[in-house]
Amino acid sequence: MIPFNKPPYTGNEEKYVIEAMRSSKISGDGGFGLRCQAWFEQTLDCKRALLTPSCTHALEMAAILINVEPGDEVIMPSYTFVSTANAFALRGAKIVFIDIRPETMNMDERLIEAAITSKTKAIVPVHYAGVACEMDTIMDIAKKYSLFVIEDAAQAIVSTYKSRPLGTIGHLAAYSFHETKNVTSGGEGGLLIVNDEQFVARAEILREKGTNRNQFFRGMVDKYSWVDIGSSYLPSELQAAYLWGQIESIDELINSRLHIWELYHELLLELKMKKKIDLPTIPNECIHNAHMFYIKVPNLDVRTKLIKHLAADGVMGIFHYVPLHSAPAGMCFSRFNGEDTFTTRESERLIRLPLWYGLGSQQVKLIAGSILRFFS
Ligand SMILES: *Cc1c(COP(=O)(O)O)cnc(C)c1O
């Protein structure tokens, strides 16, 4: 069976994890943690980059930092992972979903303004498959209504919008280093990216259980005390060590994925030409990171049959998000603003194909061949 995912591993991770284990510092913000953060701060040119135990935690930190309170509303797509919504629902916010654009599966920025009320606090664009949302429009609307923008850039490391790295455009952003993402910190992990100076000091405090421990170690204050709410949002040094091994090989990790993505695209293009399937669209202003390769078939019934057909050929193809507004918790914590024209329909047509570091060209040809046979 060709699995849907294999966690990326490039070779040096083991050496660095052992190095971390043998050092006398294995809790958060050790040598590897600081090295990773410095790399992100330099590469992204952001105000602060803080490793977290997951992207979920980074999103939770973002919700606390912008002071989301019960009754506030947060606008996002319904076609996303639960954590995008949970981070804000945990603070008592009402989640306001809007429809997506079928060509990218990203929030339709033209529907944002109609969803804004006096209670709206933030907009949360999700860069699906590492392809950017229409950020210029989103930032203009946020400015006009004094809203915060938190990018869920979980899938979007290395991707850009008009040459700007995703995660550096909103006030705050989050990356994921889960084993299913392009880069992992040993299975679980994330990053909070702070682009607005006003959040830097509080983000550090929040992450250190509400203490000024970080400032204390830098000699900025003479005692270490409880100064605000907070939690344990530091990952272990072992996770950072694994991540450092991946960061060192990041070009190879991404280029190899792009090669696989291009090959899928080339092999399946004839099916698109014959109008049997749809392929992902990459807008001109976006450079993507080949996080995902998906196709869209005519409907749910065809998808179910294709997944079975692929499984019989030893290939794991899988569907993705079930829209959150239709989930049991979605009914409690959210409302869908406007019409659901594309969210449900497009999510039922989508199937993701195996894409992981080390997947060979022969395997990609076998998978594409199986799909071509299905439609012939
Ligand atoms: C993976 C993912 C998350 C959650 O990431 P974790 O690191 O597993 O918490 C959140 N949002 C999106 C869009 C994701 O793809």
Coordinates of C-alpha atoms and ligand atoms in Angstrom, one line a residue:
M1 CA 0.0 0.0 0.0
I2 CA 1.4 3.5 -0.9
P3 CA 0.5 5.4 2.3
F4 CA -1.0 8.8 2.2
N5 CA 1.7 10.3 4.4
K6 CA 5.1 9.5 5.7
P7 CA 6.7 11.9 8.2
P8 CA 9.7 13.6 6.6
Y9 CA 13.1 12.5 7.8
T10 CA 16.2 13.8 6.0
G11 CA 19.1 12.2 8.1
N12 CA 20.5 14.7 10.6
E13 CA 17.4 14.8 12.9
E14 CA 18.6 11.7 14.9
K15 CA 22.1 13.2 15.5
Y16 CA 20.6 16.4 16.8
V17 CA 18.0 14.7 19.0
I18 CA 20.8 12.7 20.6
E19 CA 22.9 15.8 21.0
A20 CA 20.0 17.5 22.7
M21 CA 19.5 14.4 25.0
R22 CA 23.1 14.5 26.1
S23 CA 23.1 18.2 26.8
S24 CA 21.9 19.1 30.3
K25 CA 19.0 21.2 28.9
I26 CA 16.0 19.3 27.5
S27 CA 13.1 21.6 28.4
G28 CA 12.1 24.5 26.1
D29 CA 14.2 27.3 24.7
G30 CA 17.5 25.4 24.8
G31 CA 20.2 25.7 22.2
F32 CA 18.2 24.1 19.4
G33 CA 15.0 26.0 20.3
L34 CA 16.8 29.3 20.2
R35 CA 18.5 28.4 16.9
C36 CA 15.2 27.5 15.3
Q37 CA 13.6 30.7 16.4
A38 CA 16.5 32.9 15.3
W39 CA 16.3 31.2 11.9
F40 CA 12.6 31.9 11.5
E41 CA 13.0 35.5 12.7
Q42 CA 15.7 36.1 10.2
T43 CA 14.0 34.2 7.3
L44 CA 10.6 35.7 7.9
D45 CA 11.9 39.1 9.1
C46 CA 9.1 39.1 11.7
K47 CA 9.1 40.7 15.2
R48 CA 9.2 37.4 17.1
A49 CA 8.9 33.7 16.3
L50 CA 8.1 31.4 19.2
L51 CA 8.1 27.6 19.0
T52 CA 5.0 26.0 20.5
P53 CA 3.9 22.4 21.2
S54 CA 1.5 22.6 18.2
C55 CA -0.1 25.0 15.7
T56 CA -3.3 24.6 17.8
H57 CA -1.4 26.1 20.8
A58 CA -0.1 28.9 18.6
L59 CA -3.6 29.7 17.5
E60 CA -4.8 29.6 21.1
M61 CA -2.1 32.1 22.1
A62 CA -3.1 34.4 19.2
A63 CA -6.7 34.4 20.5
I64 CA -5.6 35.3 24.0
L65 CA -3.2 38.0 22.7
I66 CA -5.9 39.8 20.8
N67 CA -8.1 39.6 23.9
V68 CA -11.0 37.6 22.4
E69 CA -13.9 37.7 24.8
P70 CA -17.3 36.0 25.1
G71 CA -19.6 37.4 22.5
D72 CA -16.9 38.5 20.1
E73 CA -17.1 37.2 16.5
V74 CA -14.3 35.8 14.4
I75 CA -14.7 35.3 10.7
M76 CA -13.1 32.2 9.0
P77 CA -13.9 29.6 6.4
S78 CA -15.9 26.5 7.4
Y79 CA -13.6 24.4 5.3
T80 CA -10.8 24.1 7.8
F81 CA -9.3 22.1 10.6
V82 CA -11.1 22.2 14.0
S83 CA -8.3 24.0 15.7
T84 CA -8.8 27.2 13.6
A85 CA -12.3 27.5 15.2
N86 CA -11.5 25.9 18.6
A87 CA -8.8 28.4 19.5
F88 CA -11.4 31.2 19.4
A89 CA -14.4 29.1 20.7
L90 CA -12.3 28.4 23.8
R91 CA -12.3 32.2 24.5
G92 CA -16.1 32.3 24.2
A93 CA -16.2 33.7 20.7
K94 CA -18.9 33.1 18.1
I95 CA -17.4 31.7 14.9
V96 CA -18.8 33.2 11.8
F97 CA -18.1 31.1 8.7
I98 CA -18.1 32.4 5.2
D99 CA -18.0 30.5 1.9
I100 CA -14.9 29.5 0.0
R101 CA -13.6 30.1 -3.6
P102 CA -13.8 26.8 -5.4
E103 CA -10.5 27.3 -7.3
T104 CA -8.3 27.5 -4.2
M105 CA -10.7 26.3 -1.4
N106 CA -9.7 29.5 0.5
M107 CA -12.1 31.9 2.1
D108 CA -13.8 34.1 -0.4
E109 CA -12.5 37.6 0.6
R110 CA -15.5 39.2 -1.3
L111 CA -17.8 37.8 1.4
I112 CA -16.0 39.2 4.4
E113 CA -17.5 42.6 4.6
A114 CA -21.1 41.3 4.6
A115 CA -20.2 39.1 7.6
I116 CA -18.8 42.0 9.8
T117 CA -20.9 43.2 12.7
S118 CA -20.2 45.5 15.7
K119 CA -18.9 42.4 17.5
T120 CA -16.4 41.3 14.9
K121 CA -12.9 41.0 16.4
A122 CA -10.8 39.2 13.8
I123 CA -10.5 37.6 10.4
V124 CA -8.7 34.2 10.2
P125 CA -7.6 33.3 6.7
V126 CA -6.5 29.7 6.2
H127 CA -3.9 29.2 3.4
Y128 CA -5.3 25.9 2.2
A129 CA -2.7 23.5 0.6
G130 CA -0.1 26.3 1.2
V131 CA -1.7 28.5 -1.4
A132 CA -2.3 32.1 -0.2
C133 CA -5.6 33.7 0.4
E134 CA -6.2 37.1 -1.2
M135 CA -4.3 38.9 1.5
D136 CA -4.2 42.5 0.1
T137 CA -8.0 42.6 0.2
I138 CA -8.2 41.0 3.6
M139 CA -5.7 43.4 5.1
D140 CA -7.5 46.4 3.6
I141 CA -10.8 45.3 5.1
A142 CA -9.2 44.6 8.5
K143 CA -7.7 48.1 8.4
K144 CA -11.0 49.7 7.5
Y145 CA -12.9 48.0 10.4
S146 CA -10.0 47.9 12.9
L147 CA -9.9 44.1 13.0
F148 CA -7.0 41.8 13.7
V149 CA -5.9 39.3 11.1
I150 CA -4.5 35.9 12.3
E151 CA -3.2 33.8 9.5
D152 CA -3.7 30.0 9.9
A153 CA -0.5 29.3 8.0
A154 CA -0.3 25.7 9.3
Q155 CA 0.2 24.3 5.8
A156 CA 2.0 27.3 4.4
I157 CA 5.7 27.3 5.4
V158 CA 7.9 28.7 2.6
S159 CA 4.9 29.8 0.5
T160 CA 4.6 33.4 -0.6
Y161 CA 2.0 36.0 -1.6
K162 CA 3.4 38.8 -3.9
S163 CA 6.8 37.7 -2.7
R164 CA 5.9 38.0 1.0
P165 CA 6.2 34.8 3.1
L166 CA 2.8 33.5 4.4
G167 CA 2.6 34.1 8.1
T168 CA 4.2 37.5 7.9
I169 CA 1.2 39.5 6.6
G170 CA -1.4 39.3 9.4
H171 CA -0.8 40.7 12.9
L172 CA -0.2 37.1 14.1
A173 CA 0.2 33.8 12.4
A174 CA 0.7 30.1 13.2
Y175 CA 2.7 27.3 11.4
S176 CA 2.3 23.6 12.1
F177 CA 5.1 21.1 12.4
H178 CA 2.8 18.1 12.7
E179 CA 4.1 14.9 11.0
T180 CA 1.6 15.5 8.2
K181 CA 3.1 18.9 7.3
N182 CA 6.0 19.7 5.0
V183 CA 8.4 20.2 8.0
T184 CA 8.0 18.4 11.3
S185 CA 9.5 18.8 14.8
G186 CA 9.2 15.1 15.5
G187 CA 5.5 14.5 15.1
E188 CA 3.9 17.5 16.9
G189 CA 4.9 21.2 17.0
G190 CA 4.1 24.7 15.9
L191 CA 5.2 28.3 15.7
L192 CA 3.6 31.5 16.7
I193 CA 4.7 34.4 14.4
V194 CA 4.4 37.8 15.8
N195 CA 4.3 40.6 13.2
D196 CA 2.9 43.4 15.4
E197 CA 5.4 44.7 18.0
Q198 CA 2.6 45.3 20.5
F199 CA 2.2 41.5 21.1
V200 CA 5.9 40.6 21.5
A201 CA 6.3 41.0 25.3
R202 CA 3.0 39.5 26.2
A203 CA 3.5 36.5 23.9
E204 CA 6.7 35.6 25.7
I205 CA 4.9 35.9 29.1
L206 CA 1.9 33.9 28.0
R207 CA 4.1 31.1 26.7
E208 CA 6.0 31.0 30.0
K209 CA 3.0 30.2 32.2
G210 CA 2.2 33.9 32.7
T211 CA 5.6 34.7 34.2
N212 CA 8.4 37.1 33.1
R213 CA 10.9 34.2 33.2
N214 CA 12.1 35.1 29.7
Q215 CA 12.9 38.7 30.6
F216 CA 14.5 37.5 33.9
F217 CA 16.9 35.3 32.0
R218 CA 17.8 38.1 29.7
G219 CA 18.6 40.3 32.7
M220 CA 15.8 42.7 31.9
V221 CA 14.0 42.3 35.3
D222 CA 15.6 41.4 38.6
K223 CA 12.9 39.0 39.7
Y224 CA 10.9 36.3 38.1
S225 CA 7.2 36.5 39.0
W226 CA 3.6 35.8 37.9
V227 CA 2.5 38.8 35.9
D228 CA -0.4 37.7 33.6
I229 CA -2.4 34.7 32.5
G230 CA -0.5 32.0 30.7
S231 CA 0.0 28.4 30.1
S232 CA 2.7 25.9 29.2
Y233 CA 3.3 26.7 25.5
L234 CA 7.0 25.7 25.2
P235 CA 7.9 22.6 23.3
S236 CA 10.7 20.3 24.5
E237 CA 14.3 20.7 23.3
L238 CA 14.0 17.3 21.7
Q239 CA 11.3 18.6 19.3
A240 CA 13.4 21.6 18.5
A241 CA 16.4 19.4 17.8
Y242 CA 14.4 17.3 15.3
L243 CA 13.1 20.5 13.7
W244 CA 16.6 21.9 13.3
G245 CA 17.5 18.8 11.2
Q246 CA 14.6 19.6 9.0
I247 CA 15.3 23.3 8.7
E248 CA 18.8 22.5 7.5
S249 CA 17.3 20.5 4.7
I250 CA 14.3 22.7 4.0
D251 CA 15.2 23.4 0.4
E252 CA 15.5 19.7 -0.4
L253 CA 12.3 18.9 1.5
I254 CA 10.3 21.5 -0.4
N255 CA 11.9 21.0 -3.9
S256 CA 11.3 17.3 -3.7
R257 CA 7.6 17.9 -2.9
L258 CA 7.4 20.4 -5.7
H259 CA 8.8 17.8 -8.1
I260 CA 6.1 15.3 -7.1
W261 CA 3.4 17.9 -7.4
E262 CA 4.5 19.0 -10.9
L263 CA 4.6 15.3 -12.0
Y264 CA 1.0 14.7 -10.7
H265 CA -0.1 17.9 -12.5
E266 CA 1.5 16.9 -15.8
L267 CA 0.2 13.3 -15.7
L268 CA -3.4 14.3 -14.8
L269 CA -3.7 17.4 -17.0
E270 CA -5.4 15.4 -19.8
L271 CA -8.2 14.4 -17.4
K272 CA -8.8 18.1 -16.7
M273 CA -8.7 18.9 -20.4
K274 CA -11.4 16.2 -20.9
K275 CA -13.4 17.9 -18.1
K276 CA -13.4 14.7 -16.0
I277 CA -11.6 16.3 -13.0
D278 CA -10.5 19.6 -11.7
L279 CA -6.9 20.4 -10.6
P280 CA -5.7 22.9 -8.0
T281 CA -5.3 26.5 -9.2
I282 CA -2.3 28.5 -8.1
P283 CA -3.0 32.2 -8.5
N284 CA -0.3 34.3 -10.3
E285 CA 0.7 36.2 -7.2
C286 CA 1.2 33.0 -5.2
I287 CA 4.2 30.6 -4.9
H288 CA 3.2 27.4 -3.1
N289 CA 5.1 24.8 -1.2
A290 CA 3.5 21.6 -2.6
H291 CA 1.9 20.9 0.7
M292 CA -0.9 18.9 -0.9
F293 CA -1.9 17.5 -4.3
Y294 CA -5.7 17.1 -4.6
I295 CA -8.1 16.5 -7.5
K296 CA -11.8 17.2 -7.6
V297 CA -14.1 14.6 -9.2
P298 CA -17.7 15.4 -10.2
N299 CA -19.4 14.4 -6.9
L300 CA -19.4 12.5 -3.7
D301 CA -20.5 9.2 -5.3
V302 CA -17.6 9.3 -7.8
R303 CA -15.2 10.1 -5.0
T304 CA -16.3 7.1 -2.9
K305 CA -15.8 4.9 -5.9
L306 CA -12.4 6.4 -6.8
I307 CA -11.1 5.9 -3.2
K308 CA -12.1 2.3 -3.4
H309 CA -10.6 1.9 -6.8
L310 CA -7.3 3.4 -5.6
A311 CA -7.3 1.2 -2.5
A312 CA -7.7 -1.9 -4.8
D313 CA -4.6 -0.6 -6.6
G314 CA -2.7 -0.3 -3.3
V315 CA -3.0 3.5 -3.1
M316 CA -4.3 5.5 -0.2
G317 CA -6.3 8.5 -1.4
I318 CA -8.3 10.3 1.3
F319 CA -10.8 13.1 1.5
H320 CA -10.4 16.1 3.7
Y321 CA -12.3 18.5 6.0
V322 CA -16.0 17.9 6.6
P323 CA -17.2 21.6 6.8
L324 CA -17.2 22.7 10.5
H325 CA -20.6 24.4 10.3
S326 CA -22.2 21.0 9.7
A327 CA -20.4 19.3 12.6
P328 CA -22.1 18.9 16.0
A329 CA -19.9 21.5 17.8
G330 CA -20.2 23.8 14.8
M331 CA -23.9 24.0 15.4
C332 CA -23.3 25.3 19.0
F333 CA -20.4 27.7 18.4
S334 CA -20.9 29.1 15.0
R335 CA -23.2 30.5 12.3
F336 CA -22.7 30.4 8.5
N337 CA -23.0 33.9 7.0
G338 CA -24.5 33.9 3.6
E339 CA -25.0 31.0 1.3
D340 CA -23.1 27.7 1.4
T341 CA -22.6 27.6 -2.4
F342 CA -19.2 26.0 -2.6
T343 CA -18.1 24.8 0.9
T344 CA -20.1 21.6 1.1
R345 CA -20.2 20.9 -2.6
E346 CA -16.5 21.3 -3.2
S347 CA -15.4 19.5 -0.1
E348 CA -17.4 16.5 -1.2
R349 CA -15.6 16.4 -4.5
L350 CA -12.0 16.7 -3.2
I351 CA -9.6 13.8 -2.8
R352 CA -6.0 14.1 -1.7
L353 CA -3.3 11.9 -3.2
P354 CA -0.1 10.6 -1.5
L355 CA 2.6 13.3 -1.3
W356 CA 5.6 12.9 1.0
Y357 CA 9.3 13.4 1.0
G358 CA 10.7 10.3 -0.6
L359 CA 7.7 9.3 -2.7
G360 CA 9.2 8.1 -6.0
S361 CA 8.3 9.1 -9.6
Q362 CA 7.4 5.5 -10.3
Q363 CA 4.9 5.6 -7.5
V364 CA 3.4 8.9 -8.7
K365 CA 3.1 7.3 -12.2
L366 CA 1.4 4.3 -10.7
I367 CA -1.1 6.5 -8.8
A368 CA -1.8 8.7 -11.8
G369 CA -2.2 5.6 -14.0
S370 CA -4.7 4.2 -11.6
I371 CA -6.8 7.4 -11.8
L372 CA -6.5 7.5 -15.6
R373 CA -7.8 3.9 -15.8
F374 CA -10.7 4.7 -13.5
F375 CA -11.9 7.5 -15.8
S376 CA -11.3 5.5 -19.1
Ligands
LIG1 C1 -2.6 20.9 10.7 C2 -3.4 22.1 10.8 C3 -3.7 22.7 12.1 C4 -3.3 22.1 13.4 O1 -1.9 21.9 13.5 P1 -1.4 21.1 14.8 O2 0.1 21.4 14.8 O3 -1.7 19.7 14.6 O4 -2.0 21.7 16.0 C5 -4.5 23.9 12.1 N1 -4.9 24.4 11.0 C6 -4.7 23.8 9.8 C7 -5.3 24.5 8.6 C8 -4.0 22.7 9.7 O5 -3.8 22.1 8.5

